[in-house]
Amino acid sequence: MTLKDNPAYPIRDAFQKFLPGYLDNYALTSQQWKTANCIASCKTGGLGYNVSYCEECGHVEIHASSCNNRHCPCCQSPVEQKWIMERNSELIEGIAYYHAIFTVPYELNSLIYENQELLYGLMFRCATDTLLTLCRDKKYLGATPGIVSVLHSQGQRLNFHPHIHTMLSGGGLTQSGQFVEAAHKGYLLPKDAMGRLYRGKFMDALKRYHDQNKLHFHGDCLHLRNSYEWQAFIDLLYSKSWIPHIKETFNGFGNAITYLARYVFRSAISNSRIDSVDDSSVTFHYKDYTDGGKTKSMHMGGMEFIEAFLIHVLPKGFCRVRFSGYLCNCKKRKSLKLIHKLRNSVYIGNPVKGKTVAELMLLLYDRNICTCPVCNSKKVVHLPRGVSLKTFTSHCTLTA
C-alpha cells in the first residue's frame, strides 16, 4: 500500500495555524467560512481520500482529496491546464492579441467592496462595452473582436485593488461576415479614448444605481449616504484620469492565454510566493511596480494575513471570467467555424470536451491512471472520490 505523503502548502499551513484565532475575534460571511475551511482541509485527509488498487497484484495508492474550491491555490493546477487547452483552441493563429487592464480610482475601493456583485459586474460590462465600441469604429478595427475578461481583486501586497484583465484579438468579424485584422501591428486602440469612454460608462451607471437605491453604504463609505458627500464624491471621480493599459501580448499569441490563466486560478496569492510561516506571522515576496518591479519581502501577522486573503473571496456564484465579442458563449462555436473557413484553416474544436478523468490525466500529465505502476495490469479499480480509509478497509474485507 502506498499512502502519499501530505504535501506542504504554506497557505494551507497558515490557515490551519491562524484561522481558529481569527474566528474568535472576527465574523466571516458564509462564502469566506466555506473557503477558509476548504483551504485548511485541502489534501489533509479531512475531506476523504482518492483510493485506487490493482486487482492483479494488490498494489494500493491513496491520495488525500483536494477541496476543489476555486479560491484555494493548492489544487488548481489540473483545472488551470484544462482551461488553457480549451482557450488555446479558440485562438486564431497568425493574428496579434492584446492585453488590456481596466482599473478604477482607489477612492472607489470601499464602495466596490460593500457592493461586490453589483459593481464587479459593472466593471466587467463597462470594460467589454468600451472595447467593443471602439473596435467596431472604422477608425480602429471596424469589426467585433474576441474578448476574454478576468476579474482580479488584489494587488501584489494582498491589498484590495479591483481591476479587469482582458485579452482581445487584433482581428474580428465585420457586420457583413468578413474577418479583418488590425492595420498596424502593435497598436490597436488609443488608451486615452479607452479611459474616457470607460469612465463615462461606469459613472453613468453608478449614478443610476444610486438614484435607484441599489447601493449599500457601510464601513468606510458610510458617509456617502449624505447627498452632499455623494455629490462631492462623484465630482472627485470625474476629475480623475481613468487611464487603462493596453499592449500587444509578448512571446506570440500562444502566450496570451497562459498569461491570463495566472489571474484566473492563482487566487489571492500562490504558495510559491510564501517564504515562511512561523507561529505568529507569514512572510511573502512581491513585485513593487512603483520601484521598477523590484522583488521585495513583506511580513504580516497571522490573523492579518487571513483577513487580507479573505477579502478577495468572491460572492457565491459570481463568475470571475467573462467572454464577449465573437467569443460570446452563445455564438462562439459558430463564429470560430466561420473565421477558420474565411482564413482557409481547420477548426479543431475543444480538445478536452467530453473527456473522462483518466483521459484528461493522460493528456495533461502523460499519466495513465488505468494501468498499475507495479505490474502494468489494466485491472485498476478507483473507489469513489472522498472515501474514508475505514470504508476502504471494509471494502477490501468484503472483496477478499
XYZ file of C-alpha atoms in Angstrom:
400
model
C 0.000 0.000 0.000
C 1.270 3.462 -0.934
C -0.076 6.341 1.162
C 1.150 9.520 -0.466
C 2.706 11.983 1.966
C 0.713 15.040 2.952
C 2.425 17.732 0.816
C 3.495 21.040 2.318
C 1.367 24.001 1.249
C 2.297 27.224 3.105
C -1.094 28.869 2.616
C -2.909 25.832 3.984
C -0.475 25.741 6.916
C -1.192 29.419 7.632
C -4.949 28.803 7.690
C -4.534 25.788 9.970
C -2.481 27.844 12.414
C -4.270 31.177 12.443
C -7.894 30.554 11.433
C -9.076 29.415 14.930
C -7.765 32.620 16.494
C -9.228 34.713 13.710
C -12.675 33.178 14.223
C -12.529 34.081 17.915
C -12.215 37.758 17.018
C -13.932 38.304 13.668
C -17.084 37.239 11.831
C -16.996 35.701 8.342
C -19.517 35.602 5.545
C -20.765 32.141 4.564
C -18.530 32.158 1.468
C -15.464 33.202 3.450
C -16.192 30.490 6.038
C -16.531 27.833 3.348
C -13.339 28.954 1.596
C -11.304 29.115 4.805
C -12.344 25.618 5.871
C -11.689 24.193 2.404
C -8.163 25.615 2.312
C -7.369 24.405 5.847
C -8.590 20.871 4.981
C -7.270 20.572 1.425
C -5.210 17.401 0.840
C -5.020 16.583 4.545
C -7.417 13.621 4.578
C -10.090 15.676 6.281
C -12.091 15.620 3.052
C -11.559 11.908 2.456
C -9.218 10.070 0.103
C -8.876 9.045 -3.517
C -8.119 5.323 -3.466
C -7.120 3.019 -6.317
C -5.981 -0.591 -6.148
C -4.844 -3.250 -8.568
C -6.885 -6.460 -8.593
C -3.928 -8.285 -10.172
C -1.067 -7.597 -7.753
C -2.847 -5.839 -4.870
C -0.902 -2.561 -5.151
C -2.825 0.287 -3.485
C -2.375 4.054 -3.857
C -4.073 6.538 -1.554
C -4.198 10.290 -2.110
C -5.826 12.820 0.215
C -8.693 14.566 -1.594
C -8.350 18.177 -2.687
C -11.082 20.672 -1.838
C -11.600 21.986 -5.394
C -12.584 25.374 -4.005
C -11.928 27.999 -6.677
C -10.114 30.244 -4.177
C -7.754 27.505 -2.983
C -4.291 27.809 -4.564
C -3.360 24.254 -3.537
C -5.450 22.332 -6.066
C -5.919 24.469 -9.166
C -3.190 23.113 -11.450
C -5.272 20.462 -13.313
C -8.184 22.879 -13.785
C -5.786 25.569 -14.979
C -4.137 23.292 -17.547
C -7.531 22.150 -18.841
C -8.704 25.776 -19.135
C -5.550 26.742 -21.042
C -6.110 23.945 -23.573
C -9.748 24.981 -24.020
C -8.865 28.628 -24.589
C -5.872 27.900 -26.846
C -8.224 26.033 -29.175
C -10.135 29.322 -29.601
C -7.108 31.386 -30.661
C -6.610 32.355 -34.293
C -3.080 31.635 -35.411
C -1.232 34.432 -37.157
C -3.053 37.438 -35.674
C -1.978 39.685 -32.814
C -3.543 39.507 -29.365
C -3.658 42.401 -26.927
C -3.665 42.598 -23.154
C -5.728 45.442 -21.671
C -6.174 46.317 -17.987
C -9.045 48.466 -16.692
C -8.644 49.969 -13.232
C -10.722 52.404 -11.171
C -9.583 55.226 -8.853
C -8.674 53.916 -5.403
C -11.364 56.163 -3.878
C -13.923 53.666 -5.230
C -12.429 50.678 -3.401
C -14.572 50.787 -0.257
C -17.785 51.287 -2.233
C -16.937 48.387 -4.542
C -16.129 46.131 -1.590
C -19.513 46.837 0.017
C -21.290 46.209 -3.318
C -19.149 43.491 -4.839
C -21.618 41.598 -7.001
C -23.184 44.763 -8.420
C -20.025 46.782 -9.051
C -17.767 43.909 -10.134
C -20.417 43.178 -12.745
C -20.434 46.846 -13.738
C -16.656 46.829 -14.183
C -16.925 43.812 -16.486
C -19.718 45.342 -18.536
C -18.062 48.751 -18.933
C -14.686 47.239 -19.891
C -16.136 44.993 -22.618
C -18.534 47.681 -23.870
C -15.612 50.094 -24.159
C -13.524 47.647 -26.184
C -16.405 46.606 -28.431
C -17.498 50.204 -29.096
C -14.002 51.346 -30.092
C -13.091 48.219 -32.052
C -16.272 48.459 -34.118
C -15.298 52.013 -35.072
C -13.825 52.001 -38.598
C -11.041 54.340 -37.405
C -9.550 51.415 -35.486
C -10.597 47.856 -36.349
C -14.079 48.175 -37.818
C -15.063 44.753 -36.551
C -16.095 42.773 -33.466
C -13.071 41.136 -31.768
C -12.973 38.149 -29.433
C -12.591 39.145 -25.777
C -11.796 37.175 -22.610
C -12.106 39.197 -19.393
C -10.927 38.234 -15.905
C -11.592 39.960 -12.585
C -8.557 40.436 -10.350
C -9.234 41.990 -6.935
C -5.791 42.163 -5.324
C -2.504 43.922 -5.646
C 0.884 42.300 -5.094
C 0.738 43.050 -1.354
C -2.733 41.466 -0.967
C -4.304 44.922 -0.809
C -7.787 45.388 -2.251
C -7.272 46.613 -5.820
C -10.133 45.572 -8.149
C -9.360 45.647 -11.865
C -10.211 43.794 -15.064
C -7.654 41.970 -17.226
C -8.782 41.434 -20.804
C -7.323 39.632 -23.777
C -8.704 40.784 -27.103
C -7.918 39.705 -30.615
C -6.297 42.007 -33.158
C -8.853 40.830 -35.691
C -12.601 40.477 -35.784
C -15.780 39.836 -37.725
C -17.447 42.684 -39.618
C -21.215 43.106 -39.899
C -21.028 41.602 -43.391
C -19.378 38.453 -42.025
C -15.807 39.118 -43.120
C -12.708 38.733 -40.956
C -10.371 41.731 -40.809
C -7.120 42.318 -38.928
C -5.714 45.435 -37.273
C -3.957 47.655 -39.781
C -0.940 48.409 -37.590
C 0.830 45.623 -35.701
C 1.494 46.542 -32.089
C -1.229 49.209 -31.977
C -4.968 48.682 -31.670
C -6.729 51.338 -29.566
C -5.730 54.715 -28.048
C -5.648 54.433 -24.262
C -6.906 57.999 -23.702
C -10.083 57.289 -25.652
C -10.461 53.987 -23.773
C -10.131 55.772 -20.431
C -12.669 58.493 -21.217
C -15.248 56.048 -22.567
C -14.765 53.617 -19.680
C -15.134 56.412 -17.109
C -18.237 57.751 -18.814
C -19.964 54.358 -18.950
C -19.050 53.483 -15.360
C -20.047 56.822 -13.850
C -23.348 56.973 -15.728
C -24.324 53.535 -14.385
C -23.049 54.330 -10.866
C -25.225 57.448 -10.614
C -28.192 55.459 -11.898
C -27.619 52.769 -9.248
C -27.566 55.498 -6.597
C -30.811 57.040 -7.809
C -32.430 53.573 -7.806
C -31.195 52.894 -4.215
C -29.237 49.824 -5.317
C -26.015 50.794 -3.498
C -25.196 49.800 0.089
C -23.166 52.222 2.193
C -21.345 50.600 5.112
C -17.883 50.733 6.655
C -15.556 53.310 5.118
C -18.206 54.533 2.662
C -20.917 55.168 5.282
C -20.523 58.945 4.844
C -21.709 58.678 1.229
C -25.288 58.332 2.477
C -25.219 62.115 2.789
C -26.290 63.691 -0.520
C -23.655 66.445 -0.334
C -20.907 63.933 0.379
C -22.137 61.808 -2.535
C -22.030 64.720 -4.973
C -18.520 65.664 -3.844
C -17.517 62.018 -4.322
C -18.935 61.985 -7.862
C -17.137 65.239 -8.723
C -13.870 63.791 -7.428
C -14.208 60.656 -9.578
C -14.894 62.739 -12.690
C -11.776 64.793 -12.024
C -9.597 61.661 -12.112
C -7.924 60.354 -15.266
C -9.025 56.760 -15.762
C -6.128 55.575 -17.908
C -6.173 51.873 -18.819
C -3.193 49.879 -20.005
C -3.071 48.131 -23.377
C -0.252 46.425 -25.261
C 0.317 43.509 -27.580
C 0.973 40.303 -25.654
C 4.586 39.209 -25.581
C 6.019 35.959 -26.996
C 3.258 35.476 -29.550
C -0.392 34.526 -29.461
C 0.108 31.226 -27.589
C 1.364 33.086 -24.518
C -1.788 35.185 -24.240
C -3.902 32.504 -22.571
C -1.112 31.172 -20.334
C -0.569 34.694 -19.035
C -4.290 35.264 -18.454
C -4.665 31.915 -16.659
C -2.499 33.246 -13.825
C -5.288 35.651 -12.916
C -7.995 33.004 -13.204
C -6.566 30.235 -10.997
C -3.865 31.687 -8.749
C -6.325 33.140 -6.216
C -5.175 35.959 -3.925
C -1.622 34.632 -3.618
C 0.169 31.480 -4.744
C 2.057 29.064 -2.500
C 5.280 29.836 -4.345
C 5.208 33.417 -3.058
C 5.098 32.370 0.611
C 8.615 32.416 2.062
C 7.817 31.304 5.610
C 5.021 30.633 8.092
C 6.001 30.740 11.761
C 3.978 30.641 14.968
C 2.758 34.234 14.683
C 3.299 35.557 11.168
C 3.580 34.984 7.412
C 6.326 36.330 5.171
C 5.911 36.542 1.393
C 7.581 38.305 -1.513
C 6.034 40.635 -4.064
C 6.977 42.824 -7.001
C 6.941 46.556 -6.314
C 5.891 48.078 -9.640
C 6.316 51.582 -8.224
C 10.021 50.796 -7.822
C 10.881 49.301 -11.187
C 9.384 45.880 -10.483
C 11.895 45.031 -7.755
C 11.153 41.948 -5.654
C 10.602 42.836 -2.005
C 9.597 40.989 1.151
C 6.503 41.649 3.274
C 5.865 40.480 6.828
C 2.270 40.077 8.095
C 0.808 38.900 11.360
C -1.034 35.595 11.048
C -4.558 36.933 11.533
C -3.739 39.955 9.357
C -2.773 37.530 6.551
C -6.048 35.591 6.948
C -8.037 38.825 6.719
C -6.057 40.064 3.697
C -6.684 36.763 1.901
C -10.391 36.502 2.681
C -11.350 39.966 1.420
C -10.736 38.567 -2.087
C -13.292 35.758 -1.770
C -15.931 36.342 -4.448
C -19.706 36.346 -3.833
C -21.426 32.991 -4.247
C -21.955 32.085 -7.892
C -20.120 35.132 -9.221
C -18.231 34.296 -12.422
C -14.633 35.523 -12.432
C -14.243 35.037 -16.226
C -16.450 36.506 -18.967
C -16.438 36.049 -22.757
C -17.684 38.578 -25.285
C -17.410 39.628 -28.904
C -17.175 36.661 -31.243
C -16.177 34.537 -28.228
C -19.558 35.098 -26.549
C -20.687 31.663 -25.357
C -23.970 31.729 -27.281
C -22.231 32.044 -30.669
C -18.595 31.100 -30.058
C -18.517 27.840 -31.990
C -20.395 29.246 -34.985
C -18.112 32.313 -35.131
C -14.897 30.275 -34.844
C -16.011 27.928 -37.621
C -16.726 30.934 -39.855
C -13.365 32.567 -39.097
C -11.422 29.387 -39.864
C -13.375 28.940 -43.094
C -12.597 32.524 -44.146
C -8.900 32.007 -43.367
C -8.740 28.586 -45.065
C -7.726 26.869 -41.857
C -9.135 23.888 -39.987
C -11.299 24.349 -36.893
C -10.359 21.554 -34.467
C -12.666 22.451 -31.606
C -12.310 21.939 -27.870
C -9.678 19.196 -27.341
C -10.837 18.311 -23.808
C -14.604 18.359 -24.245
C -16.245 15.116 -23.121
C -13.034 13.507 -21.891
C -13.023 11.364 -18.762
C -10.753 11.996 -15.782
C -8.455 9.181 -16.943
C -8.229 10.667 -20.442
C -7.511 14.121 -19.042
C -4.733 12.810 -16.772
C -3.135 11.098 -19.763
C -3.465 14.208 -21.923
C -2.341 16.774 -19.344
C 0.277 14.839 -17.371
C 1.061 11.806 -19.549
C -0.029 9.590 -16.665
C -2.190 6.516 -17.229
C -4.202 6.040 -14.039
C -5.882 2.946 -15.503
C -2.618 0.975 -15.529
C -0.936 -0.372 -12.408
C 2.528 1.236 -11.974
C 3.859 -2.018 -10.448
C 2.641 -4.837 -12.713
C 1.230 -2.836 -15.687
C -2.102 -4.599 -15.284
C -5.257 -2.927 -16.584
C -7.252 -4.222 -13.590
C -7.086 -0.981 -11.608
C -10.162 -0.071 -9.549
C -10.851 3.513 -8.461
C -13.119 3.969 -5.468
C -15.480 6.983 -5.360
C -13.763 10.283 -4.595
C -13.621 11.264 -0.916
C -13.848 7.746 0.512
C -12.682 7.292 4.114
C -9.914 4.846 4.977
C -12.395 2.969 7.177
C -14.700 2.493 4.181
C -11.780 1.326 2.046
C -10.745 -1.223 4.675
C -14.320 -2.525 4.843
C -14.409 -2.741 1.030
C -11.194 -4.789 0.974
C -12.572 -7.144 3.642
C -15.781 -7.731 1.695
C -13.999 -8.366 -1.632
C -11.257 -10.540 -0.170
